[in-house]
Amino acid sequence: MALRFYNTLSQRVEEFLPARDNTVRMYTCGPTVYDYAHIGNFRTFTFLDILRKWLRASGFRLDHVMNITDVDDKIIRNAVAQHKTLGDYTETYTKAFLEDCATLRLERAERLVRATAHIDDMVGAIERLGARDHTYTSDGSVYFRISTFPEYGKLSHNDFSGNLAGARVDVDEYEKADARDFALWKAPKEGEPFWPSAIGPGRPGWHIECSVMAIKYLGETLDIHAGGVDLIFPHHENEIAQSESLTGKPFARFWLHAEFLMVEGQKMSKSLGNYYTLRDLLDRGYQPEAIRYLLASAPYRKSLNFTFDGLKSSAIAIDRLRNFKLRLETDQYPEGVDEPLMARTAQASQAFSDSLDDDLNTAEALAAVFEYVRDANSAMDSGEFRAGNAAAALQFLGRFDSIFDVLRPTVASGEISDTEIDRRIAERTAAKKARNFALADQVRDQLLGQGIILEDTKSGVRWKRKSS
RNA sequence: GGCGCGGUAGCCAAGUGGUAAGGCAAAGGUCUGCAAAACCUUUAUUCGUCGGUUCGAUCCCGACCCGCGCCUCCA
């Protein structure tokens, strides 16, 4: 089945292929580094990670650019308040963001680009827009005049044609000709940092960085542009207006947007006390893999209800998969293959792919995996399972984990070593042989106290590190 | 008000015009020195409400109720 995505622009599911040379040129809106990122942010970034991995699994090469917005009103406000330079202030949160991404096993984009490293490019683009009469200057700030872009609203499917004439009362401190016009370049206010430039001193507006950096690195038409649904308007709409006014070409072929995350059935907000950063959850003892699993388990276009129950369920679900893998690796199977079981594995693998091909239906893909796990466990219990089946099952599990990436435990430093564990297990096995079950149980309990779970099986003892 | 998304078992959550995936939780059972793991059985005659189309609707249409997002910088 062919890969297809829901395209916000067309409001339909469309088959996806990159425009040229099998490389997907993708731009995604990264964080504004004024604070630690919260789990709502990571819902979107986890979706992007699954997207990346599935695109590669589908045989495409990736050229993915993600921006770091390191200049904006909040950053300036906080940096000024803390008597820090912009760079010093944003470095802290940029670093924190990259650490958080690593914790959640989110792949790094091929290129991470910072807005402040592209000021000249932005100024140049604003000048070119000015040369084509798309801009005007007011009080030293430069604005994009949206009445010069008739298609404005095509992404968010808003009809602005009736609103353009009568400008509303402006709540902004800046003077705009029309309420919908947006700033390309903002004149500095008292005490604010600014860049000198051919269009006067100031700093870039929010939207221009994405247009400029995307076009610079990926060309005039992207294959995919993605982000959270809240960016559809005005951010992405404005990007389209700028970019297409600049190039005369469609800015992006596919627009993908992740729905919002709820917390315990309510919207996440600081005032409700249900606002969590990744660090908050780790401090409470939740595993990164469980967080990743929960964020990835619902399809990206549905809002996801993030609950602490769900986090616990996710950890247990991961354990089920890890147990399965451990069993495949440690049990002894007779040589050969059972053909019906091979067919079952192939069928499950196909179902997994079909689900992800279908606009990244992760919930359905997981169902395919779990149904298979049950069937394979049954086959192992009944003795039908052969060595060849185990190899095929491990391969399928590997495919699953190359996308979901939750099977590898996050091991804390300072834990008991593998060799020490093996030594203790040998002790216990000897005790069991002597029918000294009291000693055997004592060893098992001691190991459990150190986070090691032992399991007696027909093929011998196997162990695993406790995950929750 | 405009645009968009959603309301499916105790919780999370897929899905299809033909009779409800999966995970977690709960109960019982098999296996086991005891555990653990695994497996089996049970748990929505029903998919927000009310109408309509249809031989048949959770899935299509209409109305209504509820929740969420965007509508000037929030993923």
GROMACS .gro file of C-alpha atoms in nm, chain A residues 5 20-21 45 70 118 155 168 170-171 188 196 218 274 304 309 364 382 384 399 421 459:
model
   22
    5PHE     CA    1  -0.083   1.169   0.444
   20ARG     CA    2   1.256   1.469  -0.691
   21ASP     CA    3   1.546   1.228  -0.648
   45PHE     CA    4   0.812   1.638   1.816
   70ASP     CA    5   1.616   3.215   1.941
  118HIS     CA    6   2.019   3.413   0.941
  155LEU     CA    7  -0.417   2.686   0.431
  168ARG     CA    8  -1.010   4.680   1.331
  170ASP     CA    9  -0.532   4.774   1.672
  171VAL     CA   10  -0.435   4.626   2.007
  188PRO     CA   11   1.354   4.813   1.854
  196PRO     CA   12   2.148   4.722   1.232
  218LEU     CA   13   1.564   2.307   0.086
  274ASN     CA   14  -0.141   2.027   3.494
  304LEU     CA   15  -0.432   1.271   2.284
  309ASP     CA   16  -0.267   0.608   3.436
  364GLU     CA   17  -0.343   0.035   1.445
  382SER     CA   18   0.237  -2.516   2.239
  384GLU     CA   19   0.516  -2.516   1.739
  399ARG     CA   20   1.122  -0.325   1.243
  421ILE     CA   21   2.407  -1.092   3.829
  459SER     CA   22   1.537  -2.330   2.911
   0.00000   0.00000   0.00000
